[in-house]
Short mmCIF file of C-alpha atoms in Angstrom, two decimals:
data_model
loop_
_atom_site.label_atom_id
_atom_site.label_comp_id
_atom_site.label_asym_id
_atom_site.label_seq_id
_atom_site.Cartn_x
_atom_site.Cartn_y
_atom_site.Cartn_z
CA UNK L 1 31.90 45.79 -30.70
CA UNK L 2 31.15 43.01 -28.16
CA UNK L 3 28.02 44.87 -27.23
CA UNK L 4 26.71 44.13 -30.75
CA UNK L 5 26.85 40.37 -30.24
CA UNK L 6 24.05 38.25 -29.00
CA UNK L 7 24.84 36.49 -25.66
CA UNK L 8 25.31 33.17 -27.46
CA UNK L 9 27.67 34.80 -29.99
CA UNK L 10 29.65 36.36 -27.06
CA UNK L 11 30.11 32.89 -25.59
CA UNK L 12 31.33 31.68 -29.00
CA UNK L 13 34.14 34.31 -28.76
CA UNK L 14 35.04 32.92 -25.37
CA UNK L 15 35.21 29.32 -26.61
CA UNK L 16 37.33 30.45 -29.66
CA UNK L 17 39.82 32.25 -27.25
CA UNK L 18 40.10 29.11 -25.10
CA UNK L 19 40.77 27.02 -28.19
CA UNK L 20 43.37 29.30 -29.78
CA UNK L 21 45.55 29.53 -26.58
CA UNK L 22 48.17 26.87 -27.45
CA UNK L 23 48.59 28.12 -31.06
CA UNK L 24 49.08 31.77 -30.08
CA UNK L 25 51.47 30.73 -27.31
CA UNK L 26 53.40 28.71 -29.84
CA UNK L 27 53.71 31.76 -32.08
CA UNK L 28 54.84 33.86 -29.10
CA UNK L 29 57.42 31.21 -28.22
CA UNK L 30 58.69 31.02 -31.74
CA UNK L 31 59.22 34.78 -32.05
CA UNK L 32 60.94 34.91 -28.66
CA UNK L 33 63.24 32.02 -29.61
CA UNK L 34 64.07 33.43 -33.02
CA UNK L 35 64.92 36.84 -31.62
CA UNK L 36 67.02 35.46 -28.79
CA UNK L 37 64.44 36.74 -26.34
CA UNK L 38 64.08 35.56 -22.74
CA UNK L 39 62.26 32.39 -23.53
CA UNK L 40 63.71 30.36 -20.59
CA UNK L 41 62.69 33.07 -18.12
CA UNK L 42 58.98 32.62 -18.98
CA UNK L 43 57.92 30.59 -15.83
CA UNK L 44 54.52 32.29 -15.58
CA UNK L 45 55.61 34.23 -12.53
CA UNK L 46 54.59 37.82 -12.00
CA UNK L 47 58.24 38.80 -12.33
CA UNK L 48 58.58 37.07 -15.64
CA UNK L 49 56.42 39.88 -17.01
CA UNK L 50 59.29 42.28 -16.64
CA UNK L 51 61.56 40.68 -19.27
CA UNK L 52 58.50 39.75 -21.25
CA UNK L 53 57.35 43.33 -21.60
CA UNK L 54 60.86 44.67 -22.27
CA UNK L 55 61.17 42.17 -25.10
CA UNK L 56 57.53 42.74 -26.41
CA UNK L 57 57.74 46.55 -26.47
CA UNK L 58 60.92 46.38 -28.63
CA UNK L 59 59.12 44.09 -31.08
CA UNK L 60 56.04 46.31 -31.11
CA UNK L 61 57.99 49.48 -31.73
CA UNK L 62 59.85 47.80 -34.55
CA UNK L 63 56.43 46.98 -36.32
CA UNK L 64 56.16 43.30 -35.26
CA UNK L 65 58.73 42.12 -37.83
CA UNK L 66 58.60 38.53 -39.04
CA UNK L 67 55.25 37.77 -37.37
CA UNK L 68 53.21 36.00 -39.99
CA UNK L 69 50.29 37.88 -41.46
CA UNK L 70 48.65 34.94 -43.20
CA UNK L 71 47.38 33.49 -39.90
CA UNK L 72 43.90 34.82 -39.18
CA UNK L 73 43.60 36.50 -35.83
CA UNK L 74 40.35 36.83 -33.98
CA UNK L 75 40.18 40.39 -35.31
CA UNK L 76 40.53 39.57 -38.92
CA UNK L 77 36.98 40.54 -39.84
CA UNK L 78 37.38 43.91 -38.18
CA UNK L 79 40.75 44.46 -39.94
CA UNK L 80 39.20 43.64 -43.30
CA UNK L 81 36.34 45.98 -42.73
CA UNK L 82 38.06 48.98 -41.19
CA UNK L 83 41.87 48.90 -41.68
CA UNK L 84 43.27 52.07 -43.18
CA UNK L 85 44.94 51.60 -46.57
CA UNK L 86 48.38 50.05 -46.30
CA UNK L 87 47.98 49.15 -42.58
CA UNK L 88 46.26 45.73 -42.77
CA UNK L 89 49.34 43.55 -42.64
CA UNK L 90 50.76 45.58 -39.68
CA UNK L 91 47.42 45.20 -37.86
CA UNK L 92 47.36 41.44 -38.50
CA UNK L 93 50.92 40.97 -37.07
CA UNK L 94 50.12 43.16 -34.09
CA UNK L 95 46.89 41.32 -33.33
CA UNK L 96 48.53 37.89 -33.51
CA UNK L 97 51.34 38.71 -31.18
CA UNK L 98 49.11 40.58 -28.67
CA UNK L 99 46.93 37.53 -28.54
CA UNK L 100 49.91 35.46 -27.66
CA UNK L 101 50.90 37.92 -24.90
CA UNK L 102 47.20 37.85 -23.67
CA UNK L 103 47.45 34.08 -23.22
CA UNK L 104 50.77 34.36 -21.46
CA UNK L 105 49.08 36.69 -19.00
CA UNK L 106 46.45 33.98 -18.64
CA UNK L 107 49.27 31.57 -17.64
CA UNK L 108 50.58 34.08 -15.13
CA UNK L 109 47.08 34.47 -13.59
CA UNK L 110 46.43 30.78 -13.41
CA UNK L 111 49.72 30.18 -11.56
CA UNK L 112 48.50 32.58 -8.92
CA UNK L 113 44.82 31.46 -9.07
CA UNK L 114 44.40 28.01 -10.63
CA UNK L 115 40.61 28.41 -10.55
CA UNK L 116 40.64 31.52 -12.79
CA UNK L 117 38.62 31.06 -16.06
CA UNK L 118 37.47 32.94 -19.15
CA UNK L 119 34.14 34.67 -18.73
CA UNK L 120 32.10 37.57 -20.01
CA UNK L 121 32.26 41.07 -18.51
CA UNK L 122 28.64 42.20 -18.24
CA UNK L 123 27.91 45.89 -17.58
CA UNK L 124 25.19 46.65 -15.04
CA UNK L 125 22.30 48.92 -15.85
CA UNK L 126 20.57 49.73 -19.12
CA UNK L 127 23.39 51.74 -20.75
CA UNK L 128 25.87 49.40 -22.57
CA UNK L 129 29.31 50.47 -23.69
CA UNK L 130 31.42 48.63 -26.26
CA UNK L 131 33.12 46.57 -23.57
CA UNK L 132 29.87 45.00 -22.47
CA UNK L 133 30.25 41.17 -23.02
CA UNK L 134 33.96 41.47 -23.55
CA UNK L 135 35.81 38.23 -22.61
CA UNK L 136 37.75 38.60 -19.35
CA UNK L 137 39.78 36.30 -17.12
CA UNK L 138 37.69 35.87 -14.05
CA UNK L 139 39.53 35.24 -10.80
CA UNK L 140 38.03 32.72 -8.27
CA UNK L 141 37.01 35.73 -6.09
CA UNK L 142 34.95 37.17 -8.94
CA UNK L 143 37.37 39.95 -10.05
CA UNK L 144 37.69 40.34 -13.79
CA UNK L 145 41.00 40.82 -15.45
CA UNK L 146 40.41 42.75 -18.69
CA UNK L 147 43.26 41.08 -20.54
CA UNK L 148 42.16 42.26 -24.02
CA UNK L 149 41.91 45.86 -22.96
CA UNK L 150 45.14 45.63 -20.90
CA UNK L 151 47.34 44.22 -23.70
CA UNK L 152 45.84 46.28 -26.56
CA UNK L 153 45.94 49.52 -24.71
CA UNK L 154 49.40 49.12 -23.30
CA UNK L 155 50.92 47.97 -26.60
CA UNK L 156 49.49 50.92 -28.46
CA UNK L 157 50.69 53.32 -25.76
CA UNK L 158 54.13 51.79 -25.90
CA UNK L 159 54.38 52.32 -29.69
CA UNK L 160 53.02 55.93 -29.53
CA UNK L 161 54.79 57.26 -26.44
CA UNK L 162 58.66 56.92 -26.74
CA UNK L 163 59.42 58.48 -23.42
CA UNK L 164 56.23 57.38 -21.56
CA UNK L 165 55.71 55.01 -18.70
CA UNK L 166 54.14 52.30 -21.02
CA UNK L 167 57.66 51.34 -22.15
CA UNK L 168 58.92 50.89 -18.61
CA UNK L 169 59.92 47.32 -18.35
CA UNK L 170 58.00 46.88 -15.11
CA UNK L 171 54.74 48.45 -16.58
CA UNK L 172 52.91 45.21 -17.49
CA UNK L 173 53.82 43.47 -14.16
CA UNK L 174 52.67 46.44 -12.17
CA UNK L 175 49.43 46.92 -14.13
CA UNK L 176 48.39 43.32 -13.76
CA UNK L 177 49.47 43.18 -10.10
CA UNK L 178 47.20 46.19 -9.37
CA UNK L 179 44.19 44.08 -10.37
CA UNK L 180 45.12 41.27 -7.97
CA UNK L 181 44.23 41.10 -4.23
CA UNK L 182 47.17 42.54 -2.26
CA UNK L 183 47.72 39.20 -0.41
CA UNK L 184 48.00 37.40 -3.69
CA UNK L 185 50.80 39.79 -4.97
CA UNK L 186 52.88 38.99 -1.89
CA UNK L 187 52.82 35.19 -2.43
CA UNK L 188 56.30 33.77 -2.97
CA UNK L 189 56.87 32.40 -6.43
CA UNK L 190 60.04 30.29 -6.82
CA UNK L 191 61.78 30.27 -10.19
CA UNK L 192 60.68 27.39 -12.31
CA UNK L 193 61.25 26.11 -15.86
CA UNK L 194 59.75 27.90 -18.86
CA UNK L 195 56.07 27.32 -19.36
CA UNK L 196 56.26 28.92 -22.79
CA UNK L 197 58.94 26.64 -24.39
CA UNK L 198 56.72 23.51 -24.42
CA UNK L 199 54.27 25.18 -26.75
CA UNK L 200 56.81 25.10 -29.51
CA UNK L 201 55.57 21.48 -29.96
CA UNK L 202 52.46 23.06 -31.65
CA UNK L 203 54.46 24.36 -34.54
CA UNK L 204 53.17 22.80 -37.76
CA UNK L 205 49.94 21.48 -36.29
CA UNK L 206 46.70 22.40 -38.05
CA UNK L 207 44.47 24.38 -35.79
CA UNK L 208 40.77 23.34 -35.57
CA UNK L 209 38.18 25.26 -37.50
CA UNK L 210 37.03 26.89 -34.23
CA UNK L 211 40.43 28.72 -34.24
CA UNK L 212 40.86 29.56 -37.84
CA UNK L 213 37.37 31.08 -38.34
CA UNK L 214 36.75 34.23 -36.22
CA UNK L 215 33.49 34.31 -34.31
CA UNK L 216 33.45 38.13 -34.95
CA UNK L 217 32.65 37.50 -38.61
CA UNK L 218 28.93 37.53 -37.62
CA UNK L 219 29.25 41.32 -37.14
CA UNK L 220 30.38 41.98 -40.62
CA UNK L 221 29.24 39.34 -43.08
CA UNK L 222 26.01 38.09 -41.58
CA UNK L 223 22.52 39.57 -42.10
CA UNK L 224 21.29 41.63 -39.23
CA UNK L 225 18.87 39.44 -37.17
CA UNK L 226 15.21 40.49 -36.95
CA UNK L 227 14.59 42.30 -33.67
CA UNK L 228 13.05 40.34 -30.88
CA UNK L 229 9.34 40.75 -30.40
CA UNK L 230 8.78 43.99 -28.47
CA UNK L 231 7.06 43.90 -25.11
CA UNK L 232 5.52 46.64 -22.94
CA UNK L 233 8.08 46.74 -20.17
CA UNK L 234 11.17 47.37 -22.39
CA UNK L 235 13.55 49.68 -20.50
CA UNK L 236 11.54 49.44 -17.21
CA UNK L 237 13.45 48.16 -14.20
CA UNK L 238 11.52 46.41 -11.57
CA UNK L 239 12.33 45.76 -8.01
CA UNK L 240 11.18 42.88 -5.77
CA UNK L 241 11.35 43.71 -2.03
CA UNK L 242 9.44 43.64 1.16
CA UNK L 243 9.29 46.93 3.08
CA UNK L 244 8.81 50.73 2.83
CA UNK L 245 9.88 53.13 0.17
CA UNK L 246 12.83 54.12 2.29
CA UNK L 247 14.55 50.96 1.13
CA UNK L 248 14.98 52.45 -2.22
CA UNK L 249 17.67 54.69 -0.66
CA UNK L 250 18.89 52.32 1.93
CA UNK L 251 18.23 48.60 1.29
CA UNK L 252 18.60 47.89 5.07
CA UNK L 253 15.00 49.26 5.36
CA UNK L 254 13.78 46.24 3.27
CA UNK L 255 13.12 43.01 5.17
CA UNK L 256 15.47 40.04 4.44
CA UNK L 257 14.22 37.70 1.77
CA UNK L 258 14.43 33.93 2.35
CA UNK L 259 17.13 32.62 0.04
CA UNK L 260 15.62 29.10 -0.21
CA UNK L 261 12.27 30.34 -1.30
CA UNK L 262 13.73 32.78 -3.73
CA UNK L 263 16.05 30.11 -5.28
CA UNK L 264 13.09 27.76 -5.78
CA UNK L 265 11.24 30.35 -7.93
CA UNK L 266 14.39 31.50 -9.79
CA UNK L 267 15.09 27.88 -10.68
CA UNK L 268 11.47 27.39 -11.79
CA UNK L 269 11.67 30.41 -14.06
CA UNK L 270 15.06 29.06 -15.58
CA UNK L 271 17.04 32.01 -14.39
CA UNK L 272 20.66 30.88 -13.92
CA UNK L 273 24.23 32.08 -13.96
CA UNK L 274 25.60 33.24 -17.28
CA UNK L 275 27.32 29.85 -17.87
CA UNK L 276 24.05 27.94 -17.15
CA UNK L 277 24.89 26.90 -13.51
CA UNK L 278 21.88 26.96 -11.19
CA UNK L 279 21.99 29.53 -8.47
CA UNK L 280 22.56 28.41 -4.85
CA UNK L 281 20.97 29.97 -1.82
CA UNK L 282 24.21 31.30 -0.40
CA UNK L 283 25.02 33.07 -3.66
CA UNK L 284 21.93 35.29 -3.15
CA UNK L 285 23.62 36.68 -0.07
CA UNK L 286 26.29 38.35 -2.28
CA UNK L 287 25.51 41.73 -3.50
CA UNK L 288 25.55 42.02 -7.29
CA UNK L 289 24.99 38.32 -8.22
CA UNK L 290 23.55 38.30 -11.69
CA UNK L 291 21.28 35.67 -13.18
CA UNK L 292 19.94 35.47 -16.72
CA UNK L 293 17.11 34.01 -18.76
CA UNK L 294 18.46 31.52 -21.26
CA UNK L 295 17.01 33.44 -24.24
CA UNK L 296 18.37 36.86 -23.01
CA UNK L 297 14.92 38.24 -21.94
CA UNK L 298 15.82 39.36 -18.48
CA UNK L 299 18.54 39.92 -16.08
CA UNK L 300 17.96 39.54 -12.23
CA UNK L 301 20.55 41.03 -9.84
CA UNK L 302 20.77 40.63 -6.11
CA UNK L 303 20.84 43.56 -3.68
CA UNK L 304 22.30 42.37 -0.46
CA UNK L 305 23.52 44.15 2.74
CA UNK L 306 24.71 42.91 6.11
CA UNK L 307 24.72 39.34 4.96
CA UNK L 308 21.13 39.24 3.91
CA UNK L 309 19.24 39.34 0.60
CA UNK L 310 17.19 42.54 0.64
CA UNK L 311 15.82 42.83 -2.88
CA UNK L 312 16.00 41.63 -6.48
CA UNK L 313 16.51 44.05 -9.36
CA UNK L 314 14.86 42.89 -12.59
CA UNK L 315 15.51 44.40 -16.01
CA UNK L 316 15.14 43.53 -19.71
CA UNK L 317 18.44 42.12 -21.17
CA UNK L 318 17.75 43.04 -24.74
CA UNK L 319 16.59 39.70 -26.15
CA UNK L 320 13.87 37.11 -25.85
CA UNK L 321 10.21 37.48 -26.29
CA UNK L 322 7.16 39.02 -24.65
CA UNK L 323 5.95 35.64 -23.53
CA UNK L 324 9.14 34.88 -21.67
CA UNK L 325 9.15 38.31 -20.02
CA UNK L 326 5.52 37.91 -18.93
CA UNK L 327 6.29 34.44 -17.47
CA UNK L 328 9.24 35.81 -15.52
CA UNK L 329 7.42 38.90 -14.32
CA UNK L 330 4.31 36.91 -13.26
CA UNK L 331 6.42 34.43 -11.43
CA UNK L 332 8.42 36.95 -9.51
CA UNK L 333 5.18 39.00 -8.72
CA UNK L 334 3.65 35.82 -7.19
CA UNK L 335 6.81 35.38 -5.18
CA UNK L 336 6.73 39.00 -3.93
CA UNK L 337 3.01 38.75 -2.90
CA UNK L 338 3.63 35.45 -1.10
CA UNK L 339 6.32 37.31 0.98
CA UNK L 340 4.06 40.26 1.67
CA UNK L 341 6.15 42.45 -0.67
CA UNK L 342 5.99 44.06 -4.05
CA UNK L 343 7.34 43.78 -7.60
CA UNK L 344 7.17 47.36 -8.99
CA UNK L 345 9.05 50.13 -10.69
CA UNK L 346 10.47 52.81 -8.40
CA UNK L 347 9.85 55.36 -11.17
CA UNK L 348 6.08 54.67 -10.81
CA UNK L 349 6.13 55.05 -7.10
CA UNK L 350 6.92 52.37 -4.53
CA UNK L 351 3.80 51.27 -2.52
CA UNK L 352 3.92 51.34 1.20
CA UNK L 353 3.04 48.04 3.03
#
């Protein structure tokens, strides 16, 4: 589903998720309070996920009783379009409470890593699965936490598998912990007051339009946009490097590229991080750093080994225009030639120096 969004539409989903957080946490707190759940234990510690999951699975197995179905979840357009007869209300209740749990996981992650943020998960290469562009919680070390997939998958498994491990009260804590660096898992977390209870103050507030209208509606009730202007190099990956063809198998055979010179050209070509931040020279020394053209024409990815930038992988990103692609390709080709290297496709043969 997320793969079918434009990049701008995918970021609209992120902004929607960020805006809905207090309202979904309020709903979660209300249900926990009204069912005499462990509301006061919800201090955003990893251990708090144990009573949270024990409470949540019982609610899920019971069919999410008393969760309102008149509040539109993010997935309302999908439910309307594809819900099996007689299941729409159940799916609405499930979606809303899962969204609340997802945001509680966000609070847990932020207690461990205050610099964590919502971001997009971008799949490398030309083949794109449905999860491409899915919103994730990005840790400060770059690790993505697939909170949507985690909550949805575990909740469904808990309902289906009565004797399975998904209903183990420690399952959610253990699953989230497995995504964190081992040193972070061992950090001592003293018991604190409930971070969930204060969100009860949002009860009765009118959410902004950004929250009540799902950004996924564009997939179901909007006309299909006209395809971008085709260009000759669609589907052809290019590589910028200095050195012999052996570098295609082992990048250490490529000569190091000067980060300052490369950054200057990337900035001139308007290639930036996904959120629009300009790239810094030191970021080019990290393998797998991804940069994008603003209109979605191209993605540039770093290939780095032994603390040095060895090459840039360039590929079409599924949008934009021929003019933008040509500008980017020409600029990178001039950079390659100025360094005594090449910008070429390995499928067409890599020229020797």
